[in-house]
């Protein structure tokens, strides 16, 4: 796949796998009220903070040879009416797991529920599983790519499973396909004036051709 895998120069990094992605949208239910009378309300922001601390501090797994440890990150928190004197009735927290092959999305979901329940929260939680992890271990395809980069660019490449999800997650489960992402630099991805060097495109064509020769000849 032609995903932009390279970091500082073409071919210095190839992706031989990707982490899985699991999204959660958590709503903590409290009781709205006047901020001057907190005993008549129940602030959901205050309620959820200890649970969020536990979720952030949790060691979900330790990763393995190919994958870093599973990461939990909060991406958004919403609450309140926009005024300074009203305790909100609900707080919404959006979070994401990028998880290694040492965890499953089902296990992560159960562990999150356990932490939330431990804190006695009233909540709603909606899940979206957006990608399984996949891995192409060292073998014919990986070796062919590494050798092709060495032949064309004269550099040693690094195997990595870092970064976001890619379409590789849809291809990898098909007949246990081997998937490697080898493409141009990712220095400007998702930025204004995203660009690719025309020289890199020419060199990448030569790398792909060499990969085919290594595999087929």
Coordinates of C-alpha atoms in Angstrom, one line a residue:
X1 CA 0.0 0.0 0.0
X2 CA 1.2 3.5 -0.8
X3 CA 0.4 5.1 2.5
X4 CA 2.9 7.8 3.4
X5 CA 5.1 5.7 5.7
X6 CA 8.4 7.5 5.4
X7 CA 9.6 10.0 8.0
X8 CA 12.8 11.9 7.0
X9 CA 13.6 10.3 3.7
X10 CA 11.9 8.0 1.3
X11 CA 12.0 4.4 2.5
X12 CA 13.4 5.0 6.0
X13 CA 10.2 3.5 7.6
X14 CA 7.7 1.0 6.4
X15 CA 4.6 -0.1 8.3
X16 CA 4.2 -3.8 8.7
X17 CA 1.2 -3.5 10.9
X18 CA -1.2 -1.1 12.6
X19 CA -2.9 -0.9 15.9
X20 CA -6.6 -1.4 16.4
X21 CA -8.9 1.5 17.1
X22 CA -11.8 1.6 19.6
X23 CA -13.9 4.7 20.2
X24 CA -16.1 5.4 23.2
X25 CA -18.7 8.1 23.9
X26 CA -19.4 8.3 27.6
X27 CA -22.2 10.3 29.1
X28 CA -22.1 10.8 32.9
X29 CA -25.5 11.7 34.3
X30 CA -25.8 14.1 37.3
X31 CA -28.3 16.7 38.3
X32 CA -28.5 20.2 37.0
X33 CA -28.8 23.1 39.5
X34 CA -27.7 26.5 40.6
X35 CA -24.0 26.7 41.3
X36 CA -24.7 28.6 44.6
X37 CA -26.7 25.6 45.9
X38 CA -24.5 22.6 45.1
X39 CA -26.3 20.5 47.7
X40 CA -29.4 20.6 45.5
X41 CA -27.5 19.4 42.4
X42 CA -25.0 16.6 41.5
X43 CA -22.1 17.8 39.3
X44 CA -21.3 15.1 36.7
X45 CA -17.9 16.8 36.0
X46 CA -16.8 16.3 39.6
X47 CA -18.2 12.7 39.6
X48 CA -16.3 11.6 36.5
X49 CA -12.9 13.0 37.3
X50 CA -11.7 10.2 39.6
X51 CA -12.8 7.6 37.0
X52 CA -11.0 9.4 34.2
X53 CA -7.9 9.5 36.4
X54 CA -8.1 5.7 36.8
X55 CA -8.6 5.2 33.1
X56 CA -5.6 7.4 32.2
X57 CA -3.4 5.6 34.8
X58 CA -4.4 2.1 33.8
X59 CA -1.8 -0.1 32.2
X60 CA -3.9 -1.8 29.5
X61 CA -1.0 -4.0 28.2
X62 CA 2.7 -3.8 27.7
X63 CA 2.7 -4.3 23.9
X64 CA 5.1 -6.7 22.3
X65 CA 8.0 -7.0 19.9
X66 CA 6.0 -5.2 17.1
X67 CA 3.5 -3.0 19.0
X68 CA 3.8 -0.4 21.6
X69 CA 1.6 -0.6 24.7
X70 CA -2.1 0.1 24.2
X71 CA -2.9 3.8 24.5
X72 CA -6.0 5.4 26.1
X73 CA -6.6 9.0 25.1
X74 CA -9.4 11.5 25.9
X75 CA -10.2 13.6 22.8
X76 CA -13.2 15.7 23.9
X77 CA -15.1 16.7 27.0
X78 CA -18.4 18.5 26.8
X79 CA -20.6 19.9 29.6
X80 CA -22.5 22.9 30.7
X81 CA -24.8 25.6 29.3
X82 CA -22.1 28.1 28.6
X83 CA -22.9 30.2 31.7
X84 CA -21.0 30.5 34.9
X85 CA -23.8 29.8 37.5
X86 CA -25.3 26.5 36.4
X87 CA -24.1 23.1 37.4
X88 CA -24.6 20.8 34.3
X89 CA -26.8 17.9 34.3
X90 CA -24.6 15.7 32.0
X91 CA -21.0 15.5 30.9
X92 CA -19.9 13.8 27.7
X93 CA -16.4 12.3 27.4
X94 CA -15.1 11.1 24.0
X95 CA -12.1 8.8 24.1
X96 CA -10.1 6.4 22.0
X97 CA -8.0 3.3 22.4
X98 CA -5.2 2.5 20.0
X99 CA -4.6 -1.1 21.0
X100 CA -2.0 -3.7 20.3
X101 CA -2.4 -7.4 19.5
X102 CA -2.0 -8.1 23.2
X103 CA -5.5 -6.8 23.8
X104 CA -8.9 -7.3 22.2
X105 CA -11.6 -4.6 21.9
X106 CA -14.0 -6.8 23.9
X107 CA -11.6 -7.0 26.8
X108 CA -10.9 -3.3 26.8
X109 CA -14.7 -2.6 26.9
X110 CA -15.2 -4.8 29.9
X111 CA -12.3 -3.3 31.8
X112 CA -13.6 0.3 31.1
X113 CA -17.0 -0.8 32.4
X114 CA -15.4 -2.2 35.5
X115 CA -13.6 1.0 36.3
X116 CA -16.8 3.1 35.8
X117 CA -18.9 0.8 37.9
X118 CA -16.3 0.8 40.7
X119 CA -16.9 4.6 41.0
X120 CA -20.7 4.1 41.2
X121 CA -21.5 6.3 38.2
X122 CA -24.7 6.6 36.4
X123 CA -23.8 6.6 32.8
X124 CA -24.4 5.8 29.2
X125 CA -21.6 4.5 27.0
X126 CA -21.7 3.9 23.2
X127 CA -18.9 2.1 21.5
X128 CA -17.5 2.3 17.9
X129 CA -14.9 -0.2 16.9
X130 CA -13.2 1.2 13.8
X131 CA -10.4 -1.2 13.1
X132 CA -8.7 -4.5 14.2
X133 CA -5.0 -4.6 14.6
X134 CA -3.0 -6.4 12.0
X135 CA 0.6 -7.5 11.6
X136 CA 2.7 -8.9 8.8
X137 CA 5.7 -10.5 10.5
X138 CA 9.1 -10.7 9.0
X139 CA 8.9 -12.9 5.9
X140 CA 9.0 -12.8 2.1
X141 CA 7.1 -9.6 1.6
X142 CA 8.8 -7.6 4.3
X143 CA 12.2 -8.8 3.2
X144 CA 11.5 -8.0 -0.4
X145 CA 10.6 -4.4 0.6
X146 CA 13.6 -4.0 2.8
X147 CA 15.9 -5.3 0.1
X148 CA 14.3 -3.1 -2.6
X149 CA 14.8 0.1 -0.5
X150 CA 18.4 -0.9 0.1
X151 CA 18.9 -1.4 -3.6
X152 CA 17.3 1.8 -4.8
X153 CA 17.9 4.2 -2.0
X154 CA 20.9 2.7 -0.3
X155 CA 19.5 2.9 3.2
X156 CA 18.3 0.6 5.9
X157 CA 14.6 0.7 6.7
X158 CA 12.8 0.5 10.0
X159 CA 9.7 -1.6 10.6
X160 CA 7.0 0.2 12.5
X161 CA 3.4 -0.2 13.6
X162 CA 2.9 3.4 14.8
X163 CA 0.5 6.0 13.5
X164 CA -3.2 5.9 12.7
X165 CA -5.4 3.4 11.0
X166 CA -5.3 2.7 7.3
X167 CA -7.1 0.7 4.6
X168 CA -4.8 -2.1 5.4
X169 CA -7.2 -3.1 8.2
X170 CA -9.7 -4.1 5.6
X171 CA -7.3 -6.0 3.4
X172 CA -5.3 -7.9 6.0
X173 CA -8.2 -10.2 7.1
X174 CA -8.8 -11.3 3.5
X175 CA -7.3 -14.8 3.1
X176 CA -4.7 -13.8 5.8
X177 CA -3.1 -11.4 3.3
X178 CA 0.3 -9.9 3.9
X179 CA 0.1 -6.1 4.0
X180 CA 3.0 -3.6 4.1
X181 CA 2.7 0.1 3.8
X182 CA 5.5 1.7 1.8
X183 CA 5.1 5.3 0.5
X184 CA 6.3 8.9 0.5
X185 CA 7.1 11.2 3.4
X186 CA 4.4 11.9 6.0
X187 CA 5.8 15.3 7.1
X188 CA 2.8 17.3 5.7
X189 CA -0.1 14.8 6.0
X190 CA -3.4 16.4 6.9
X191 CA -1.9 19.9 6.7
X192 CA -2.6 22.9 4.6
X193 CA -0.4 22.6 1.4
X194 CA 0.1 18.9 1.8
X195 CA 2.7 17.9 -0.7
X196 CA 4.9 15.1 -2.1
X197 CA 8.3 15.4 -3.8
X198 CA 8.1 14.5 -7.5
X199 CA 11.6 12.9 -7.1
X200 CA 10.3 10.7 -4.3
X201 CA 7.5 9.6 -6.6
X202 CA 10.0 8.6 -9.3
X203 CA 12.1 6.8 -6.7
X204 CA 9.1 5.1 -5.2
X205 CA 8.2 3.7 -8.7
X206 CA 11.7 2.2 -8.8
X207 CA 11.3 0.7 -5.3
X208 CA 8.0 -0.9 -6.2
X209 CA 9.5 -2.3 -9.4
X210 CA 12.3 -3.8 -7.4
X211 CA 9.9 -5.3 -4.9
X212 CA 8.1 -7.1 -7.7
X213 CA 11.4 -8.4 -9.1
X214 CA 12.4 -9.6 -5.6
X215 CA 9.2 -11.5 -5.2
X216 CA 8.6 -12.8 -8.7
X217 CA 12.1 -13.5 -10.1

